[in-house]
Short mmCIF file of C-alpha atoms and ligand atoms in Angstrom, two decimals:
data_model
loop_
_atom_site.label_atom_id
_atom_site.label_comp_id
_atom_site.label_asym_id
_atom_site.label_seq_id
_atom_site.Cartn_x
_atom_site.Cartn_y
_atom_site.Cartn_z
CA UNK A 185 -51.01 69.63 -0.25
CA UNK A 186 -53.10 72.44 1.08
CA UNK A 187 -55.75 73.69 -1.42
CA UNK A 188 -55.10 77.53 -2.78
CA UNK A 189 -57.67 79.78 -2.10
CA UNK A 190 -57.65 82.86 -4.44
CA UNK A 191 -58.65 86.07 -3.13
CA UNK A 192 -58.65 89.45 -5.19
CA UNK A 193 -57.47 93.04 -3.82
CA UNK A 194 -59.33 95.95 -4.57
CA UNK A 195 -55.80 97.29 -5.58
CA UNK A 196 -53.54 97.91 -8.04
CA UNK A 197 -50.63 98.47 -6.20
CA UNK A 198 -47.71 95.58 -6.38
CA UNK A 199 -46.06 96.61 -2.94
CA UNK A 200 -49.57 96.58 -1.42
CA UNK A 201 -50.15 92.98 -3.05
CA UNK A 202 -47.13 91.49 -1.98
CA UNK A 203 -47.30 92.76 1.96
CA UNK A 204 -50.95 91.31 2.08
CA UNK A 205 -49.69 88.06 0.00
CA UNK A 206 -46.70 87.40 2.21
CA UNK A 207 -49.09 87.47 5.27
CA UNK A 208 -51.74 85.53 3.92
CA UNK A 209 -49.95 82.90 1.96
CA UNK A 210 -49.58 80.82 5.53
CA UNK A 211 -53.35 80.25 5.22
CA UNK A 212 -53.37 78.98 1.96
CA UNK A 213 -54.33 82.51 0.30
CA UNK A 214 -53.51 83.63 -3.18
CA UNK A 215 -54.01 87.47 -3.54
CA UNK A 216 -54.80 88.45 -6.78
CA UNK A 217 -54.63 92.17 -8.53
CA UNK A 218 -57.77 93.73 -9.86
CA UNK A 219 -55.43 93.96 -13.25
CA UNK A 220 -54.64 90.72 -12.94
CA UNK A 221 -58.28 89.35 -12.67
CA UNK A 222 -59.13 91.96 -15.33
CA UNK A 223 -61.57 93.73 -13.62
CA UNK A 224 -61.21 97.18 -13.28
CA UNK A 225 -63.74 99.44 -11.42
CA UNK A 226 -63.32 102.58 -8.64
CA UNK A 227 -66.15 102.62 -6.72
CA UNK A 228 -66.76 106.01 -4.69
CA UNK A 229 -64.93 106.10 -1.39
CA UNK A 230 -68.06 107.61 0.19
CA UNK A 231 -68.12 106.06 3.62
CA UNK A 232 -68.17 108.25 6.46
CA UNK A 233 -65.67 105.87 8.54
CA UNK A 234 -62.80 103.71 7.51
CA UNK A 235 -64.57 100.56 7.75
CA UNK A 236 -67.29 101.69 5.36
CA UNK A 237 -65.33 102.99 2.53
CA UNK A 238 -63.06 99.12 2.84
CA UNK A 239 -66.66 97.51 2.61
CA UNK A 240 -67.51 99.44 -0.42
CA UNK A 241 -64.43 98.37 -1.94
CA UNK A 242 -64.03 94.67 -1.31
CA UNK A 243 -67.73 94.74 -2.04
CA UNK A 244 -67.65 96.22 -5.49
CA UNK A 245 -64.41 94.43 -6.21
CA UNK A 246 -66.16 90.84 -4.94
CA UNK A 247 -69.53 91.94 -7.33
CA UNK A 248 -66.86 92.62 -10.54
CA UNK A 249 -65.11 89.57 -10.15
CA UNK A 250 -66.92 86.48 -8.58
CA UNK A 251 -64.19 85.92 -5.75
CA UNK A 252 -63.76 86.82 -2.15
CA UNK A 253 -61.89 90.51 -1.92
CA UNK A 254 -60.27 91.90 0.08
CA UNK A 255 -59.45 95.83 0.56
CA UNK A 256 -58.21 98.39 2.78
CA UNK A 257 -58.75 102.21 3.46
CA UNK A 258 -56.93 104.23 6.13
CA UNK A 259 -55.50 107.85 7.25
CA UNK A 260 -54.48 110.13 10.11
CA UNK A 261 -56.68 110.74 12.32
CA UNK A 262 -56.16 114.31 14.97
CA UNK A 263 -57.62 114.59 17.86
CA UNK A 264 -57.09 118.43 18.28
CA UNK A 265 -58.57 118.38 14.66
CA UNK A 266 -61.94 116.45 15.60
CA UNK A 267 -60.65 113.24 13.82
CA UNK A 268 -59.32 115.09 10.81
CA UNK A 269 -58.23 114.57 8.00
CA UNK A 270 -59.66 111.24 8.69
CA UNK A 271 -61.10 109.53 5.37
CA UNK A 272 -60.17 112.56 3.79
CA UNK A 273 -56.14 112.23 4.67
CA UNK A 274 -55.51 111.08 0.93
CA UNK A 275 -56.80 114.22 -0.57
CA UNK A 276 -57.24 116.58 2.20
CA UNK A 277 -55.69 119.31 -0.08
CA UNK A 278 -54.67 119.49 -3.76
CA UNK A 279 -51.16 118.71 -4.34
CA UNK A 280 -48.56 116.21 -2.89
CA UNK A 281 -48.02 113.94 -0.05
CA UNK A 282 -45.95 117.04 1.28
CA UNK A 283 -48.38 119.99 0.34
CA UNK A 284 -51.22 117.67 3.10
CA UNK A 285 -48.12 117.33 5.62
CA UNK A 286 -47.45 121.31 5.15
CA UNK A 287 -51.40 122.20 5.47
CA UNK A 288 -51.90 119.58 8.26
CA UNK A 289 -49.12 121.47 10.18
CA UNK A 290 -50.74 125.01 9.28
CA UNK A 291 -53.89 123.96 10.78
CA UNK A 292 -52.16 122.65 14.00
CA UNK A 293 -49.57 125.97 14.11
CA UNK A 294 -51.48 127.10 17.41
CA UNK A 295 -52.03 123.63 18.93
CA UNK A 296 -49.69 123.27 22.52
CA UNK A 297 -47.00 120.00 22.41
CA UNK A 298 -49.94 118.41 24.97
CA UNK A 299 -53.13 118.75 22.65
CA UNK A 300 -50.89 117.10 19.82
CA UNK A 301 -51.97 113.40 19.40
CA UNK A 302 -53.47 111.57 16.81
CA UNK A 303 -53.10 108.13 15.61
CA UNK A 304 -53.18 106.36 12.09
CA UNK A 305 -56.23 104.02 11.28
CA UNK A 306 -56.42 100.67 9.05
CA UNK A 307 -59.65 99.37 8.49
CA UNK A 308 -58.92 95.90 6.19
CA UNK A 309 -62.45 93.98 4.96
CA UNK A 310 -63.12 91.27 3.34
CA UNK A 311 -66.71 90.67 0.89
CA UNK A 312 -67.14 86.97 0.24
CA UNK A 313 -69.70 86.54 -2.96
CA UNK A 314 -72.26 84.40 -0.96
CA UNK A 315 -72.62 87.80 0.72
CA UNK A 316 -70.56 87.11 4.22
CA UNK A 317 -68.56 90.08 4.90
CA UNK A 318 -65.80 90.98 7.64
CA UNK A 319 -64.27 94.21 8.90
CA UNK A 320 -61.48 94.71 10.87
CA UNK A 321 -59.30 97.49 12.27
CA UNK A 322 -55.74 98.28 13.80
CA UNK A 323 -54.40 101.39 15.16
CA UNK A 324 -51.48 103.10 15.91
CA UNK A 325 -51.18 106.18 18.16
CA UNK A 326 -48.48 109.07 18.02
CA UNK A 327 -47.78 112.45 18.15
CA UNK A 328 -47.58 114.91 15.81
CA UNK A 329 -44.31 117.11 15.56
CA UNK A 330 -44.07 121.15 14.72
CA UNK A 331 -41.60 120.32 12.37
CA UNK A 332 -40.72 117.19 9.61
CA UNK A 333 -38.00 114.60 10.20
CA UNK A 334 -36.96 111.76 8.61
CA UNK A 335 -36.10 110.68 5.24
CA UNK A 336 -38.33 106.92 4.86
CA UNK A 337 -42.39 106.40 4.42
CA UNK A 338 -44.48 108.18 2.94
CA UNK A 339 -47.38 110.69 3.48
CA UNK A 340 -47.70 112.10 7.03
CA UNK A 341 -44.85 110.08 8.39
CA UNK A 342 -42.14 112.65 8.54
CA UNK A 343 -44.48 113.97 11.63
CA UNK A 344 -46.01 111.35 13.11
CA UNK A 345 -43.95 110.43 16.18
CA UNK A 346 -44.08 107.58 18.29
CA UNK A 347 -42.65 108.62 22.05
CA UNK A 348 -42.19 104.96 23.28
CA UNK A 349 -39.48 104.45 19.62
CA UNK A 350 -38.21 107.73 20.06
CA UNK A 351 -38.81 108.29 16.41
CA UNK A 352 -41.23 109.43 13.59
CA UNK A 353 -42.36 106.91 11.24
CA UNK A 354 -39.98 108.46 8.69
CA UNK A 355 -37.01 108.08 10.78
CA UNK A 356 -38.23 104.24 11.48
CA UNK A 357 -36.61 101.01 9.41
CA UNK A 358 -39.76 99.78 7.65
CA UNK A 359 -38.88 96.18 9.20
CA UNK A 360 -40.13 98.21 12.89
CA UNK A 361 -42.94 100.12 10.96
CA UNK A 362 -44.18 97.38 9.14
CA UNK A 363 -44.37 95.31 12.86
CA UNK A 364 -45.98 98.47 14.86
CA UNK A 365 -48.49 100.37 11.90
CA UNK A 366 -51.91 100.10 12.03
CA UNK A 367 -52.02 98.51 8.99
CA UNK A 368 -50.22 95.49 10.20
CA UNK A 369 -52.46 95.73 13.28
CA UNK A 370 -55.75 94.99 11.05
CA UNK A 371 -54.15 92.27 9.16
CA UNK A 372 -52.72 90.36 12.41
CA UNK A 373 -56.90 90.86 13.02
CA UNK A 374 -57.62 90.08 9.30
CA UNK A 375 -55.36 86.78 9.60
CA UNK A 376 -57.17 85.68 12.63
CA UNK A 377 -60.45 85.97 11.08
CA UNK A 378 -59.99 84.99 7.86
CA UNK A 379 -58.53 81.53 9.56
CA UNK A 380 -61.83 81.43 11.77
CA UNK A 381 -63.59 81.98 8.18
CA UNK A 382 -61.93 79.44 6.36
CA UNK A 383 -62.40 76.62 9.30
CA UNK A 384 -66.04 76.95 9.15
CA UNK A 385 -67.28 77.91 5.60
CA UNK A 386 -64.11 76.09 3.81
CA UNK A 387 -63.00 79.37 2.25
P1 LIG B 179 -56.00 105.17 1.24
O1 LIG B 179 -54.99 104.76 0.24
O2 LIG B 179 -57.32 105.59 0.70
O3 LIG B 179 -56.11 104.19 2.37
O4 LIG B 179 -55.47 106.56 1.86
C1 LIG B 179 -54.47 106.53 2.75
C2 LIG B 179 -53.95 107.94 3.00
O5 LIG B 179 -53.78 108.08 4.41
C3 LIG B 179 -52.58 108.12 2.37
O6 LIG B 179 -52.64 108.81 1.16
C4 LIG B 179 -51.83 108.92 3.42
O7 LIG B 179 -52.10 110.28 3.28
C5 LIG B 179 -52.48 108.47 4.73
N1 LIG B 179 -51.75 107.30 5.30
C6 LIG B 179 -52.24 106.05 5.50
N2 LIG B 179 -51.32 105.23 6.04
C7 LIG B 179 -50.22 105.98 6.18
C8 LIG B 179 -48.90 105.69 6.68
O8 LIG B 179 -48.55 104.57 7.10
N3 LIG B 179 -48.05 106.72 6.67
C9 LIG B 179 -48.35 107.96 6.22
N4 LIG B 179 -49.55 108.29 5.73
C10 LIG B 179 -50.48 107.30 5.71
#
Protein backbone atom coordinates (compact mmCIF):
# COMPACT_ATOMS: atom_id res chain seq x y z
CA UNK A 1 0.00 0.00 0.00
CA UNK A 2 1.28 3.43 -0.78
CA UNK A 3 2.47 5.36 2.34
CA UNK A 4 0.16 8.66 3.25
CA UNK A 5 1.87 11.69 3.26
CA UNK A 6 0.10 14.43 5.34
CA UNK A 7 0.27 17.86 4.23
CA UNK A 8 -1.50 20.90 6.04
CA UNK A 9 -3.39 23.95 4.20
CA UNK A 10 -2.96 27.26 5.33
CA UNK A 11 -6.86 27.25 5.17
CA UNK A 12 -9.82 26.91 6.81
CA UNK A 13 -12.06 26.54 4.15
CA UNK A 14 -13.72 22.82 3.59
CA UNK A 15 -14.52 23.42 -0.23
CA UNK A 16 -10.94 24.69 -0.62
CA UNK A 17 -9.66 21.42 1.28
CA UNK A 18 -11.51 19.05 -0.57
CA UNK A 19 -10.63 20.54 -4.35
CA UNK A 20 -6.84 20.44 -3.29
CA UNK A 21 -7.46 16.83 -1.53
CA UNK A 22 -9.24 15.32 -4.50
CA UNK A 23 -6.22 16.39 -6.70
CA UNK A 24 -3.60 15.40 -4.53
CA UNK A 25 -4.86 12.20 -3.07
CA UNK A 26 -3.42 10.34 -6.48
CA UNK A 27 0.05 11.08 -5.02
CA UNK A 28 -0.47 9.70 -1.85
CA UNK A 29 -1.32 13.25 -0.16
CA UNK A 30 -3.48 13.80 2.86
CA UNK A 31 -4.47 17.55 3.16
CA UNK A 32 -5.06 18.54 6.44
CA UNK A 33 -7.02 21.87 7.88
CA UNK A 34 -5.16 24.34 10.01
CA UNK A 35 -8.33 23.54 12.53
CA UNK A 36 -7.82 20.25 12.15
CA UNK A 37 -4.03 20.23 13.05
CA UNK A 38 -4.96 22.81 15.71
CA UNK A 39 -2.89 25.41 14.73
CA UNK A 40 -4.30 28.54 14.13
CA UNK A 41 -2.28 31.64 13.00
CA UNK A 42 -2.91 34.60 10.07
CA UNK A 43 0.17 35.73 9.09
CA UNK A 44 0.15 39.24 7.18
CA UNK A 45 -0.53 38.89 3.48
CA UNK A 46 2.20 41.47 2.83
CA UNK A 47 3.81 40.25 -0.34
CA UNK A 48 3.95 42.49 -3.14
CA UNK A 49 3.15 39.52 -5.75
CA UNK A 50 1.04 36.45 -5.52
CA UNK A 51 3.77 34.13 -5.07
CA UNK A 52 5.10 35.97 -2.03
CA UNK A 53 2.06 36.35 0.02
CA UNK A 54 1.47 31.97 -0.78
CA UNK A 55 5.16 31.67 0.60
CA UNK A 56 4.36 33.59 3.65
CA UNK A 57 1.52 31.44 4.23
CA UNK A 58 2.63 27.88 3.68
CA UNK A 59 5.69 29.17 5.49
CA UNK A 60 4.08 30.31 8.68
CA UNK A 61 1.60 27.49 8.48
CA UNK A 62 4.78 24.79 7.97
CA UNK A 63 6.69 26.84 11.20
CA UNK A 64 3.12 26.37 13.43
CA UNK A 65 2.73 22.93 12.69
CA UNK A 66 5.87 20.75 11.88
CA UNK A 67 4.48 19.46 8.40
CA UNK A 68 4.85 20.37 4.79
CA UNK A 69 1.98 23.20 3.84
CA UNK A 70 0.66 24.07 1.37
CA UNK A 71 -1.29 27.50 0.48
CA UNK A 72 -2.62 29.61 -2.13
CA UNK A 73 -3.25 33.42 -2.80
CA UNK A 74 -4.77 34.85 -5.99
CA UNK A 75 -6.96 37.81 -7.67
CA UNK A 76 -7.81 39.77 -10.80
CA UNK A 77 -5.41 41.23 -12.29
CA UNK A 78 -6.31 44.56 -15.14
CA UNK A 79 -4.25 45.49 -17.47
CA UNK A 80 -5.93 48.94 -18.21
CA UNK A 81 -5.66 49.18 -14.32
CA UNK A 82 -1.72 48.59 -14.11
CA UNK A 83 -2.29 45.02 -12.64
CA UNK A 84 -5.01 46.12 -10.26
CA UNK A 85 -6.63 45.09 -7.88
CA UNK A 86 -4.00 42.50 -7.96
CA UNK A 87 -3.11 41.19 -4.27
CA UNK A 88 -5.46 43.63 -3.20
CA UNK A 89 -8.68 41.98 -5.23
CA UNK A 90 -9.95 40.46 -1.80
CA UNK A 91 -10.33 43.76 -0.13
CA UNK A 92 -9.93 46.29 -2.75
CA UNK A 93 -12.93 48.18 -1.18
CA UNK A 94 -14.99 47.78 2.01
CA UNK A 95 -18.02 45.81 1.55
CA UNK A 96 -19.04 42.66 -0.49
CA UNK A 97 -17.89 40.51 -3.24
CA UNK A 98 -20.41 42.79 -5.28
CA UNK A 99 -19.54 46.34 -3.80
CA UNK A 100 -15.40 45.30 -5.46
CA UNK A 101 -17.29 44.07 -8.78
CA UNK A 102 -19.40 47.54 -8.73
CA UNK A 103 -16.10 49.75 -7.89
CA UNK A 104 -13.92 47.63 -10.27
CA UNK A 105 -16.47 48.56 -13.03
CA UNK A 106 -16.52 52.39 -11.86
CA UNK A 107 -12.91 52.57 -12.29
CA UNK A 108 -13.04 50.95 -15.81
CA UNK A 109 -16.46 53.17 -16.85
CA UNK A 110 -14.17 55.08 -19.48
CA UNK A 111 -12.03 52.11 -20.60
CA UNK A 112 -12.92 51.19 -24.70
CA UNK A 113 -14.22 47.19 -25.25
CA UNK A 114 -10.29 46.86 -26.73
CA UNK A 115 -8.26 48.14 -23.58
CA UNK A 116 -10.52 45.65 -21.47
CA UNK A 117 -8.41 42.53 -20.56
CA UNK A 118 -7.22 41.17 -17.56
CA UNK A 119 -6.71 37.75 -16.36
CA UNK A 120 -7.08 35.91 -12.90
CA UNK A 121 -3.79 34.71 -11.10
CA UNK A 122 -3.13 31.51 -8.75
CA UNK A 123 0.02 31.36 -7.19
CA UNK A 124 -0.11 27.72 -5.05
CA UNK A 125 3.33 27.06 -2.73
CA UNK A 126 4.37 24.65 -0.85
CA UNK A 127 7.05 25.18 2.59
CA UNK A 128 8.52 21.81 3.52
CA UNK A 129 9.99 22.10 7.35
CA UNK A 130 13.61 21.10 6.32
CA UNK A 131 13.26 24.50 4.66
CA UNK A 132 12.70 23.36 0.74
CA UNK A 133 10.09 25.49 -0.65
CA UNK A 134 8.14 25.56 -4.13
CA UNK A 135 6.04 28.14 -5.95
CA UNK A 136 3.97 27.77 -8.68
CA UNK A 137 1.48 29.71 -10.80
CA UNK A 138 -1.51 29.32 -13.36
CA UNK A 139 -3.36 31.85 -15.22
CA UNK A 140 -6.33 32.50 -16.89
CA UNK A 141 -6.99 35.42 -19.27
CA UNK A 142 -10.44 37.19 -20.08
CA UNK A 143 -12.19 40.13 -20.58
CA UNK A 144 -13.91 42.22 -18.54
CA UNK A 145 -17.65 43.15 -19.38
CA UNK A 146 -19.51 46.80 -18.85
CA UNK A 147 -22.12 45.04 -17.31
CA UNK A 148 -22.65 41.63 -14.79
CA UNK A 149 -24.00 38.31 -16.03
CA UNK A 150 -24.41 35.20 -14.70
CA UNK A 151 -25.81 33.69 -11.69
CA UNK A 152 -22.64 30.90 -10.48
CA UNK A 153 -18.98 31.78 -8.81
CA UNK A 154 -18.17 34.08 -6.87
CA UNK A 155 -16.30 37.46 -6.64
CA UNK A 156 -15.44 39.11 -9.99
CA UNK A 157 -16.88 36.31 -12.04
CA UNK A 158 -20.13 37.80 -13.13
CA UNK A 159 -17.59 40.03 -15.43
CA UNK A 160 -14.88 38.19 -16.25
CA UNK A 161 -15.49 36.80 -19.75
CA UNK A 162 -13.76 34.30 -21.58
CA UNK A 163 -14.27 35.01 -25.65
CA UNK A 164 -13.05 31.49 -26.78
CA UNK A 165 -16.38 29.87 -24.07
CA UNK A 166 -18.51 32.53 -25.04
CA UNK A 167 -19.25 33.05 -21.41
CA UNK A 168 -18.34 34.77 -18.05
CA UNK A 169 -17.15 32.66 -15.35
CA UNK A 170 -20.56 33.14 -13.71
CA UNK A 171 -22.45 31.89 -16.57
CA UNK A 172 -19.84 28.75 -16.68
CA UNK A 173 -20.78 25.04 -15.04
CA UNK A 174 -18.07 24.87 -12.36
CA UNK A 175 -17.15 21.28 -13.93
CA UNK A 176 -15.65 23.83 -17.17
CA UNK A 177 -14.37 26.48 -14.58
CA UNK A 178 -12.87 24.22 -12.34
CA UNK A 179 -10.88 22.58 -15.73
CA UNK A 180 -9.94 26.20 -17.31
CA UNK A 181 -9.25 28.67 -13.83
CA UNK A 182 -6.07 29.60 -12.91
CA UNK A 183 -6.33 27.96 -9.91
CA UNK A 184 -6.52 24.59 -11.45
CA UNK A 185 -3.70 25.77 -13.73
CA UNK A 186 -1.17 26.08 -10.59
CA UNK A 187 -2.23 22.86 -9.13
CA UNK A 188 -1.87 20.78 -12.56
CA UNK A 189 1.86 22.72 -11.92
CA UNK A 190 1.66 22.01 -8.11
CA UNK A 191 0.88 18.16 -8.92
CA UNK A 192 3.77 17.93 -11.21
CA UNK A 193 6.13 19.23 -8.77
CA UNK A 194 5.10 17.96 -5.79
CA UNK A 195 5.50 14.32 -7.67
CA UNK A 196 9.13 15.49 -8.79
CA UNK A 197 9.44 16.40 -4.87
CA UNK A 198 8.30 13.33 -3.50
CA UNK A 199 10.56 11.03 -6.03
CA UNK A 200 13.65 12.58 -4.81
CA UNK A 201 13.36 13.69 -1.11
CA UNK A 202 10.64 10.79 -0.26
CA UNK A 203 8.05 13.39 0.73
P1 LIG B 1 -7.38 35.11 -1.65
O1 LIG B 1 -8.44 34.32 -0.98
O2 LIG B 1 -6.52 35.93 -0.77
O3 LIG B 1 -6.61 34.30 -2.65
O4 LIG B 1 -8.14 36.27 -2.47
C1 LIG B 1 -8.76 35.96 -3.62
C2 LIG B 1 -9.64 37.11 -4.08
O5 LIG B 1 -9.42 37.27 -5.49
C3 LIG B 1 -11.10 36.77 -3.90
O6 LIG B 1 -11.65 37.36 -2.76
C4 LIG B 1 -11.74 37.32 -5.17
O7 LIG B 1 -12.01 38.69 -5.01
C5 LIG B 1 -10.62 37.21 -6.19
N1 LIG B 1 -10.70 35.90 -6.90
C6 LIG B 1 -9.76 34.90 -6.88
N2 LIG B 1 -10.14 33.85 -7.63
C7 LIG B 1 -11.34 34.18 -8.13
C8 LIG B 1 -12.27 33.49 -8.99
O8 LIG B 1 -12.07 32.35 -9.44
N3 LIG B 1 -13.38 34.16 -9.29
C9 LIG B 1 -13.67 35.40 -8.83
N4 LIG B 1 -12.87 36.09 -8.02
C10 LIG B 1 -11.70 35.49 -7.67
Amino acid sequence: MKEQISFLLASNNPKKQKEMGDILAGLGIQVISMAQAGIDVQPEETGATFEENALIKAKAVCQAGGLPALADDSGLAVEALGGAPGVHSARYCPGTDWDRLAFLLKNMENIPEEKRGAKFVSAVACAWPDGRTAVWRGECPGVLLQAPRGQGGFGYDPIFYLPEYGQTFAEMSQQLKNKISHRARAMEQCVAGLAEQIKTAGK
